[in-house]
mmCIF file of N, CA and C in Angstrom:
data_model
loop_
_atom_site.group_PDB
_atom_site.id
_atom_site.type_symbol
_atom_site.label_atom_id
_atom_site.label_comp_id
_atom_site.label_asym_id
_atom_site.label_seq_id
_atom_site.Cartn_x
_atom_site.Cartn_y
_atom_site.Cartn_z
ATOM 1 N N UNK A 1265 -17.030 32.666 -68.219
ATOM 2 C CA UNK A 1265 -18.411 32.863 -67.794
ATOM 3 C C UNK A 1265 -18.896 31.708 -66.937
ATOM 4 N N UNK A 1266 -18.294 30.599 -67.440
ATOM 5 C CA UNK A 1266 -18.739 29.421 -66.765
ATOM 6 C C UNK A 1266 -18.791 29.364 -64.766
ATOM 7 N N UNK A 1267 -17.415 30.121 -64.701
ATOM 8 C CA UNK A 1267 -16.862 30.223 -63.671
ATOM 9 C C UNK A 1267 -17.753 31.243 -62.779
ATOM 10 N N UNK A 1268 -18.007 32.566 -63.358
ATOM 11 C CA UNK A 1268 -18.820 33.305 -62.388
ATOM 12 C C UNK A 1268 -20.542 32.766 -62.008
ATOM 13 N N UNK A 1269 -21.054 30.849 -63.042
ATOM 14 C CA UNK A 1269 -22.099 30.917 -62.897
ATOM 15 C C UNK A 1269 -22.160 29.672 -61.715
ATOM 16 N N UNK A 1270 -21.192 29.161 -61.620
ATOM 17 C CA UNK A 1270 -20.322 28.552 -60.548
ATOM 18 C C UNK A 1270 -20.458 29.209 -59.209
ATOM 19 N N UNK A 1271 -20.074 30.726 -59.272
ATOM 20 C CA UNK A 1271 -19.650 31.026 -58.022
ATOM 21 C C UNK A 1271 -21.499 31.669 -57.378
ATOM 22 N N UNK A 1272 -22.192 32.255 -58.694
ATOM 23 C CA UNK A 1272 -23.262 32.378 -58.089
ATOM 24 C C UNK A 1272 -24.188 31.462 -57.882
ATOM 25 N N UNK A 1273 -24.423 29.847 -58.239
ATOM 26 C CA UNK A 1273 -24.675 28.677 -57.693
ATOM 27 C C UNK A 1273 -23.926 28.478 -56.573
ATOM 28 N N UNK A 1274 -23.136 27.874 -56.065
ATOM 29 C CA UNK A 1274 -22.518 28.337 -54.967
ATOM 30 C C UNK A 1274 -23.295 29.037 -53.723
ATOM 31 N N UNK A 1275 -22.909 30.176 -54.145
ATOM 32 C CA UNK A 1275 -23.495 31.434 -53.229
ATOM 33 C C UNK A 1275 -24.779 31.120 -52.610
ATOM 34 N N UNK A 1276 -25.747 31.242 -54.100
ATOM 35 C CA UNK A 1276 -27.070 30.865 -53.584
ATOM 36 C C UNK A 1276 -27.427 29.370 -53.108
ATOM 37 N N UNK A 1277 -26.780 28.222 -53.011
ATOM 38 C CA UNK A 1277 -26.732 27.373 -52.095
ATOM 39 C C UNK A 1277 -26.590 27.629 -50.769
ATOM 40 N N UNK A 1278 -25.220 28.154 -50.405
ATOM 41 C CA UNK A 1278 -24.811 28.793 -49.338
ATOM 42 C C UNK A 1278 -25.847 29.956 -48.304
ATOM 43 N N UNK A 1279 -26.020 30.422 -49.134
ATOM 44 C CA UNK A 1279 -26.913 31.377 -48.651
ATOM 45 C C UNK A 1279 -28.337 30.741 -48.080
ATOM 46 N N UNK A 1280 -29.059 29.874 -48.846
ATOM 47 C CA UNK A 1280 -30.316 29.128 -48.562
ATOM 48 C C UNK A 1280 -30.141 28.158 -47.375
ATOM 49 N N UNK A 1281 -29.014 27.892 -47.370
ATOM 50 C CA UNK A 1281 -28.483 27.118 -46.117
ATOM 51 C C UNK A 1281 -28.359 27.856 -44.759
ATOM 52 N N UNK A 1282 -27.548 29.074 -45.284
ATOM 53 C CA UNK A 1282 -27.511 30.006 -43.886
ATOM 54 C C UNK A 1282 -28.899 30.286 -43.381
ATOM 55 N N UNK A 1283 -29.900 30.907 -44.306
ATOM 56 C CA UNK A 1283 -30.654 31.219 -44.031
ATOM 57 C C UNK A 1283 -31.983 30.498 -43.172
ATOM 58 N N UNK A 1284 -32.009 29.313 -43.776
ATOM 59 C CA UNK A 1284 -32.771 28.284 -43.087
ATOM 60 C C UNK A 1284 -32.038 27.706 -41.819
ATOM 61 N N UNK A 1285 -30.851 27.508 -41.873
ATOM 62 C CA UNK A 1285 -30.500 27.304 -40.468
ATOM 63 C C UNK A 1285 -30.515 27.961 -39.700
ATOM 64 N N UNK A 1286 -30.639 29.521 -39.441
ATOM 65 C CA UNK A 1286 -30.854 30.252 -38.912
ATOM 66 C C UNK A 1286 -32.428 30.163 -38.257
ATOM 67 N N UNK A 1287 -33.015 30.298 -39.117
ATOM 68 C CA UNK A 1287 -34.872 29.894 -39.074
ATOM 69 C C UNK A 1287 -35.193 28.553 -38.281
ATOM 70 N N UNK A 1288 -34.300 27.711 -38.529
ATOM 71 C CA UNK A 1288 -34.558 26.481 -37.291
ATOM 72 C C UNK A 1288 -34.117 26.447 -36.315
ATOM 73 N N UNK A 1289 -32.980 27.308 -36.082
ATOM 74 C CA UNK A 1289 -32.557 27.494 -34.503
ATOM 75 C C UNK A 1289 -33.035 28.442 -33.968
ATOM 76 N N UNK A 1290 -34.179 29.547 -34.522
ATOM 77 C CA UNK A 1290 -34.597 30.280 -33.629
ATOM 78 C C UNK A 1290 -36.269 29.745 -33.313
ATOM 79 N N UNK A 1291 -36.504 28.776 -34.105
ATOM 80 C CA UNK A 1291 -37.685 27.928 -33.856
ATOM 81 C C UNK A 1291 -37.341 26.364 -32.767
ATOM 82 N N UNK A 1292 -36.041 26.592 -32.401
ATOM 83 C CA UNK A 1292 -35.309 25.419 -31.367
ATOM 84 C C UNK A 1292 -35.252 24.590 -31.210
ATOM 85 N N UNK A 1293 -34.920 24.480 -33.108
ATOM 86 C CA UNK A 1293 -34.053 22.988 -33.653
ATOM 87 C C UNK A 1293 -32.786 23.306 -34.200
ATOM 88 N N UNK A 1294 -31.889 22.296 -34.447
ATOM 89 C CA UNK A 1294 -30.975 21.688 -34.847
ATOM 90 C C UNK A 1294 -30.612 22.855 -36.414
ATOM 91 N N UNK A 1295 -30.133 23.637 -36.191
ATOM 92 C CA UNK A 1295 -28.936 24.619 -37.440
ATOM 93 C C UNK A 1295 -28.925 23.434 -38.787
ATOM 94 N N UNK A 1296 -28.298 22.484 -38.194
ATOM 95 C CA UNK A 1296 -28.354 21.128 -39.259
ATOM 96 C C UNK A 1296 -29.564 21.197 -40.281
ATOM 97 N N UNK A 1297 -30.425 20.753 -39.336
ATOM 98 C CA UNK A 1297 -31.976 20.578 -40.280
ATOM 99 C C UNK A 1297 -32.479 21.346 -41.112
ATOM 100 N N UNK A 1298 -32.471 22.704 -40.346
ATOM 101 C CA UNK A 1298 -32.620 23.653 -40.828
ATOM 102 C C UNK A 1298 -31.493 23.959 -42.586
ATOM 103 N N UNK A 1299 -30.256 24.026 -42.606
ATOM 104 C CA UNK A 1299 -29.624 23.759 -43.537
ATOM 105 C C UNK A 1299 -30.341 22.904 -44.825
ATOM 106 N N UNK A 1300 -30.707 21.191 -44.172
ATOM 107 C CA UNK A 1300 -30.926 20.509 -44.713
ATOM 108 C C UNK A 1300 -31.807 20.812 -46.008
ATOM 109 N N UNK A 1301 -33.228 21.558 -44.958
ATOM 110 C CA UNK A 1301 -34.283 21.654 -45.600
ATOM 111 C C UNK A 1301 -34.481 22.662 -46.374
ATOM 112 N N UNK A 1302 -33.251 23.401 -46.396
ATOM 113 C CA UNK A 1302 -33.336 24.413 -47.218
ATOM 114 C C UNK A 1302 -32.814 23.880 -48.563
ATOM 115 N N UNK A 1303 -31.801 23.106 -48.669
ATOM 116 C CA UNK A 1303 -31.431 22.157 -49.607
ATOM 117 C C UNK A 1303 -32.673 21.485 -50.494
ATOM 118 N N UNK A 1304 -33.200 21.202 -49.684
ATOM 119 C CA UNK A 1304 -33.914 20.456 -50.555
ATOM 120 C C UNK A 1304 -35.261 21.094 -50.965
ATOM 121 N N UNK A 1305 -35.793 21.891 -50.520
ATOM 122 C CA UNK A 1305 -36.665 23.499 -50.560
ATOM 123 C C UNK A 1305 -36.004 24.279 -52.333
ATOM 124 N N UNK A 1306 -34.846 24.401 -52.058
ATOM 125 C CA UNK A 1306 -34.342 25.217 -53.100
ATOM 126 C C UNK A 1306 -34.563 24.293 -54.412
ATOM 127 N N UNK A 1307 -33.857 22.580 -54.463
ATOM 128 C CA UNK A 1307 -34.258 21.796 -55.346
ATOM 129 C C UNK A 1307 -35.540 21.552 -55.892
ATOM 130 N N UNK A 1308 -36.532 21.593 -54.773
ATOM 131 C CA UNK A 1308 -38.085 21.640 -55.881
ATOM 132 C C UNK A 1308 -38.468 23.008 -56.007
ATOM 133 N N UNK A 1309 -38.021 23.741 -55.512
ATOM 134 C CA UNK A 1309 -38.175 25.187 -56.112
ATOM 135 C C UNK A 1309 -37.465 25.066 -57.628
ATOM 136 N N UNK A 1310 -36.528 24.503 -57.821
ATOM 137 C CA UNK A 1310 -35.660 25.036 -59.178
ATOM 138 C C UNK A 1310 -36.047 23.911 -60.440
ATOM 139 N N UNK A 1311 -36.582 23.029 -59.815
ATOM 140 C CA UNK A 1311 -37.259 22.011 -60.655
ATOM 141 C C UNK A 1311 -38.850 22.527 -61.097
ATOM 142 N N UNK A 1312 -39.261 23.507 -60.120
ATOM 143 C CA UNK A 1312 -41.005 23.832 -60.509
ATOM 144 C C UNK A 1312 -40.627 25.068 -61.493
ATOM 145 N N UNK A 1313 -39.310 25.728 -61.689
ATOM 146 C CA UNK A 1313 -39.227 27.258 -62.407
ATOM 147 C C UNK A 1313 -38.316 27.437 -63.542
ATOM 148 N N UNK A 1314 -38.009 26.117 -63.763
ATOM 149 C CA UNK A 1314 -36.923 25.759 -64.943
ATOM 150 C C UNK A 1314 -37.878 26.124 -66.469
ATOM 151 N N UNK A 1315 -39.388 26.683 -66.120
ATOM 152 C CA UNK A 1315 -39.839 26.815 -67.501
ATOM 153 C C UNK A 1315 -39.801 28.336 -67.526
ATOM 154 N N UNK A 1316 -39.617 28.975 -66.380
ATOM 155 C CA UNK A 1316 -39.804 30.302 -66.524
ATOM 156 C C UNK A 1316 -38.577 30.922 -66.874
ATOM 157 N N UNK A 1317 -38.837 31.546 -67.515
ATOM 158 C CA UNK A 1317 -37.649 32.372 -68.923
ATOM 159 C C UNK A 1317 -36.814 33.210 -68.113
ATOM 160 N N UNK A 1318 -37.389 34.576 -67.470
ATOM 161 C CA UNK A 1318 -36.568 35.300 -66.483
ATOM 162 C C UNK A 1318 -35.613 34.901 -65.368
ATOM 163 N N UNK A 1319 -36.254 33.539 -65.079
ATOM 164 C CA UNK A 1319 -35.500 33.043 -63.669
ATOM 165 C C UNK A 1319 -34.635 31.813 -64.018
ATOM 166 N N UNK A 1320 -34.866 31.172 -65.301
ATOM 167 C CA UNK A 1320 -34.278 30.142 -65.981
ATOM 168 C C UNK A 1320 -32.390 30.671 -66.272
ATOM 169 N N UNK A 1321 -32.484 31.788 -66.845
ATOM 170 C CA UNK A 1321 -31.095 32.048 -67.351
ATOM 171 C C UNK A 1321 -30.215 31.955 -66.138
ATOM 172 N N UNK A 1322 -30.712 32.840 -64.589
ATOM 173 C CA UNK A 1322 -29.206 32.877 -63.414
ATOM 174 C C UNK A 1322 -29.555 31.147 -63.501
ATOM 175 N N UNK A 1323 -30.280 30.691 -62.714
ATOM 176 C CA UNK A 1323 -30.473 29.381 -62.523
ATOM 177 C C UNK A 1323 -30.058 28.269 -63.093
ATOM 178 N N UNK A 1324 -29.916 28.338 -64.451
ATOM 179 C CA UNK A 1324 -29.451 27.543 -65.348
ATOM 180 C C UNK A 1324 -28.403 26.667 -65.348
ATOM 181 N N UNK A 1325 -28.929 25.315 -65.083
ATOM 182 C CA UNK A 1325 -27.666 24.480 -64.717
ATOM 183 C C UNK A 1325 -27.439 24.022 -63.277
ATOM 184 N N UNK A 1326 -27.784 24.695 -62.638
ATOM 185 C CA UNK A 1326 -27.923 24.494 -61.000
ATOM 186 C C UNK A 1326 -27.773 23.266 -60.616
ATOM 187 N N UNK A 1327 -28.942 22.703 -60.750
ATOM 188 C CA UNK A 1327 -29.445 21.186 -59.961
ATOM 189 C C UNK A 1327 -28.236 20.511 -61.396
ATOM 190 N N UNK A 1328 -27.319 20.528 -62.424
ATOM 191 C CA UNK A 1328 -26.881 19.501 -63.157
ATOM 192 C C UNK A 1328 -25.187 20.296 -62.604
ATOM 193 N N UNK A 1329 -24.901 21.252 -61.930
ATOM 194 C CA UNK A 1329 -23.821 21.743 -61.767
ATOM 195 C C UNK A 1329 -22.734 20.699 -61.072
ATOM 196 N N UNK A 1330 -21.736 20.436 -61.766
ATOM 197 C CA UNK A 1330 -20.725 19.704 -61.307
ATOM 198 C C UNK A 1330 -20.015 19.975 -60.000
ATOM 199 N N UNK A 1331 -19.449 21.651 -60.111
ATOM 200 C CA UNK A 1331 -19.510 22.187 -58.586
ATOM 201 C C UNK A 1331 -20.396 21.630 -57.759
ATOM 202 N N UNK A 1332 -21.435 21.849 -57.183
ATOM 203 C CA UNK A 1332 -22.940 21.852 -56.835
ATOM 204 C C UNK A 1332 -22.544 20.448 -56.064
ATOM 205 N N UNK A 1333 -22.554 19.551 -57.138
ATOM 206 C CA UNK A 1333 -22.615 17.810 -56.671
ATOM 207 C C UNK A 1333 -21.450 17.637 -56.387
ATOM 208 N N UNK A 1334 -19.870 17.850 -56.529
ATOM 209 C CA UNK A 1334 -19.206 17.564 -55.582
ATOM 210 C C UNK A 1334 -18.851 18.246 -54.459
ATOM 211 N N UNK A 1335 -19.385 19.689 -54.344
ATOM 212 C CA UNK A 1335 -19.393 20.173 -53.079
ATOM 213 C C UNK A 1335 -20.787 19.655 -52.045
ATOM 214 N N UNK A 1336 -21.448 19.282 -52.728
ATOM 215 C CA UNK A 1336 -22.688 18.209 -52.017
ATOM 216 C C UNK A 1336 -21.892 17.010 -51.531
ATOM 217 N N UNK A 1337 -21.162 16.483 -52.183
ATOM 218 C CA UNK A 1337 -20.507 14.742 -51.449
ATOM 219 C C UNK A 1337 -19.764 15.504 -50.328
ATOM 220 N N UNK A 1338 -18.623 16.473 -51.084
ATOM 221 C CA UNK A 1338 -18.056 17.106 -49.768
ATOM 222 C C UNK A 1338 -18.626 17.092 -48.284
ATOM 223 N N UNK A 1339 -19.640 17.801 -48.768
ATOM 224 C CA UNK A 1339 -20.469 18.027 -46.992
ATOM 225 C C UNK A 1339 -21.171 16.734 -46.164
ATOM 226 N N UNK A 1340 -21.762 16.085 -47.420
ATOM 227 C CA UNK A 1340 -22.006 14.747 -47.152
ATOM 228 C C UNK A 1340 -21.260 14.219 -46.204
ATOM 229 N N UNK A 1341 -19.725 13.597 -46.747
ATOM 230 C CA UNK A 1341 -18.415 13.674 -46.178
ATOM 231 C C UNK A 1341 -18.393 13.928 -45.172
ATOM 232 N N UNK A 1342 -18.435 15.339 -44.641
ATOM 233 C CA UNK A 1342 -18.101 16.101 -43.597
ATOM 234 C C UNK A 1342 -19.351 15.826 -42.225
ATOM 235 N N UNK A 1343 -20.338 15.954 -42.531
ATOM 236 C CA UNK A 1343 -21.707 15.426 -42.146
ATOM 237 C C UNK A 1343 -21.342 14.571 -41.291
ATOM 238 N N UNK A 1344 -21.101 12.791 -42.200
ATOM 239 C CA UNK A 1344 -21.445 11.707 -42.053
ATOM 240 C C UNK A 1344 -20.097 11.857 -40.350
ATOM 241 N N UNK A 1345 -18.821 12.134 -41.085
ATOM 242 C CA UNK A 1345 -17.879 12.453 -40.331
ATOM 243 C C UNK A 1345 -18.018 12.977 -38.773
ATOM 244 N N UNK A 1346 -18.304 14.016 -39.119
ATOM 245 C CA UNK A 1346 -18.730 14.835 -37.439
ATOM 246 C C UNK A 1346 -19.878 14.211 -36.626
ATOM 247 N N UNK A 1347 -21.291 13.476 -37.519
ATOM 248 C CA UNK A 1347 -21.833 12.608 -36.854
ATOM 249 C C UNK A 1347 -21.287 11.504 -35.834
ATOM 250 N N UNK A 1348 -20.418 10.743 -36.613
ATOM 251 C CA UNK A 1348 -19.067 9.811 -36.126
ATOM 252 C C UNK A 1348 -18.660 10.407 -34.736
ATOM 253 N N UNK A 1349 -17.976 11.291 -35.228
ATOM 254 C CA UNK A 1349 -16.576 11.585 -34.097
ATOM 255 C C UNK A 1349 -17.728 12.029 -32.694
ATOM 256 N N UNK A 1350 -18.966 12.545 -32.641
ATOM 257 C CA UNK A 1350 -19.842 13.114 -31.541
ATOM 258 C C UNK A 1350 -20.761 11.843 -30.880
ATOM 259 N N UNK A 1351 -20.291 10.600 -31.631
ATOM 260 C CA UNK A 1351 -21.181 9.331 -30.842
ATOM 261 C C UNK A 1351 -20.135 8.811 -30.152
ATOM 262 N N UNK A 1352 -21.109 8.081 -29.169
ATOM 263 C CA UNK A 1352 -20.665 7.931 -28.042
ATOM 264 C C UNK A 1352 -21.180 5.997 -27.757
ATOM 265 N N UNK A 1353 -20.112 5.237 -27.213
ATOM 266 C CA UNK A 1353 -20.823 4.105 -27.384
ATOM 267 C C UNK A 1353 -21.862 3.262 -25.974
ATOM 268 N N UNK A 1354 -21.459 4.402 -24.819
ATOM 269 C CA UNK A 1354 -23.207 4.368 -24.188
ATOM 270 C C UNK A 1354 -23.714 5.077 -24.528
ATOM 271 N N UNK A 1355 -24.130 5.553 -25.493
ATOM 272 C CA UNK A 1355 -25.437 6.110 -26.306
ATOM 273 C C UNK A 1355 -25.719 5.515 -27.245
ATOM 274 N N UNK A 1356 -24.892 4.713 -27.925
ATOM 275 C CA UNK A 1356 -25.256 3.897 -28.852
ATOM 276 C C UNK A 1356 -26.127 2.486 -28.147
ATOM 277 N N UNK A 1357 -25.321 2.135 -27.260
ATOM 278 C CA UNK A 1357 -26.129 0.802 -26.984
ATOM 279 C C UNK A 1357 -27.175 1.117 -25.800
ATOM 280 N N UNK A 1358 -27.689 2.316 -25.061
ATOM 281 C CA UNK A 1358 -28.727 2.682 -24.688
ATOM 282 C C UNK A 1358 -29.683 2.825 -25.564
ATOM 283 N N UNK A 1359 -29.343 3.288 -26.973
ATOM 284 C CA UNK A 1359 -30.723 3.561 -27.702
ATOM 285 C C UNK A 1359 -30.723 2.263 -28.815
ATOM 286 N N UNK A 1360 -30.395 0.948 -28.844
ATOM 287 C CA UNK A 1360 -29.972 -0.070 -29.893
ATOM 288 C C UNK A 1360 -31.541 -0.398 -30.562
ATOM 289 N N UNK A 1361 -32.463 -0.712 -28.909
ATOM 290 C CA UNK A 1361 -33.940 -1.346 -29.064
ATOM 291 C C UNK A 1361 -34.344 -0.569 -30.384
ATOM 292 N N UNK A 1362 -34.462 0.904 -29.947
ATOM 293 C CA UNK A 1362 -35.164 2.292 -30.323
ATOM 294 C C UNK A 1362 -34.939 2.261 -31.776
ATOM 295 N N UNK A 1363 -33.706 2.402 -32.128
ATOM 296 C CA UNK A 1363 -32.700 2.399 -33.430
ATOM 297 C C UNK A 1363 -33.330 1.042 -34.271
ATOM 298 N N UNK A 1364 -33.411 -0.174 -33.510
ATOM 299 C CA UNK A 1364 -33.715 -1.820 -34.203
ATOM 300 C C UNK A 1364 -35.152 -1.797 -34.656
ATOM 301 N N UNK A 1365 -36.003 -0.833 -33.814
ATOM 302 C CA UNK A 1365 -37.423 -0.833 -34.404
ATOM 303 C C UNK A 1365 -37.326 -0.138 -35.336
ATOM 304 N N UNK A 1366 -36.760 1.282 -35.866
ATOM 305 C CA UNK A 1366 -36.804 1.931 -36.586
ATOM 306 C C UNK A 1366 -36.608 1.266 -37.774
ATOM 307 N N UNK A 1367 -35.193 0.919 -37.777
ATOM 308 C CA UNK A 1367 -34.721 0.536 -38.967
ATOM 309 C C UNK A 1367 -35.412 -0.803 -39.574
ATOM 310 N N UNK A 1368 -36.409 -1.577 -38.504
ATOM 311 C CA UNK A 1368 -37.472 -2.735 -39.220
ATOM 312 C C UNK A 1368 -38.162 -2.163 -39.930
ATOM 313 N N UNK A 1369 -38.843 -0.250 -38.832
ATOM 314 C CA UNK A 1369 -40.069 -0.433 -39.783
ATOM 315 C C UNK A 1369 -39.634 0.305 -40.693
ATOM 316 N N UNK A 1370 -38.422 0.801 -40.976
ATOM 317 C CA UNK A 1370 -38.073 1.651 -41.749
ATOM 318 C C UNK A 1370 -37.981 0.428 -43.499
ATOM 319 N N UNK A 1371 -37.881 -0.708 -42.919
ATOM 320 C CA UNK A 1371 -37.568 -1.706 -44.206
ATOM 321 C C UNK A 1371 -39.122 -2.474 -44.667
ATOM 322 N N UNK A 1372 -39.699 -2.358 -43.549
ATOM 323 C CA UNK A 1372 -40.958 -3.369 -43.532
ATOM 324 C C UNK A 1372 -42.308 -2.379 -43.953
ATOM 325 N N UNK A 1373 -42.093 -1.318 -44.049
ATOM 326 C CA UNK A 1373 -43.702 -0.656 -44.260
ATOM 327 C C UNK A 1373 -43.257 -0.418 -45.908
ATOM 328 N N UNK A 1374 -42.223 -0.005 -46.489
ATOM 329 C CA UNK A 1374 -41.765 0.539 -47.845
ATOM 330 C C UNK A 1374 -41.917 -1.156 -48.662
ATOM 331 N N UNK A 1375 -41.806 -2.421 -47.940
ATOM 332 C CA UNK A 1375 -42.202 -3.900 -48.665
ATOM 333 C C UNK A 1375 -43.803 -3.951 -48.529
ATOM 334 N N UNK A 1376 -44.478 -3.705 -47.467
ATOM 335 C CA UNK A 1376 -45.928 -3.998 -47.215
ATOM 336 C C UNK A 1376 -46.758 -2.969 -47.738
#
């Protein structure tokens, strides 16, 4: 049983992913993002309905699913990877300034 609750976690990951990436590339962004935010859409969805009885049983286990989290590093993985291999290093040091402010204020407003 364990196994078929596996494959329908899974699925409905998969699926929330397709679906939102779809929805951001016809709004003419990035398939990626779209993915992303469905990810994380589905997580406070399953965290606000974990009290409700009917929707608790498929759901059950989801967000603690072992599948789930290492097919999450997986993509992670894969992500971080294909990011890599598609940079370019005049694009990197054309945008360094751009990137150096970010990452200040990205450190300096979360201290102040």
């Amino acid at each position: 049983m364990k196994t078929m609750e596996h494959i329908v976690h899974l699925f409905l990951v998969l699926a929330m992913a397709r679906l939102f990436g779809r929805l951001a590339h016809r709004v003419g962004q990035a398939s990626l993002l779209g993915e992303i935010l469905g990810g994380v859409l589905l997580a406070l969805v399953l965290t606000q309905i974990s009290d409700v009885p009917v929707l608790s049983g498929l759901l059950n286990g989801l967000l603690d699913s072992p599948v789930i989290s290492i097919t999450g590093d997986i993509g992670v993985f894969f992500l971080l990877l294909a990011a890599g291999i598609e940079m370019e290093p005049k694009e990197i040091s054309d945008h360094s300034k751009e990137a150096f402010v970010v990452a200040l204020g990205g450190m300096a407003v979360p201290m102040a």
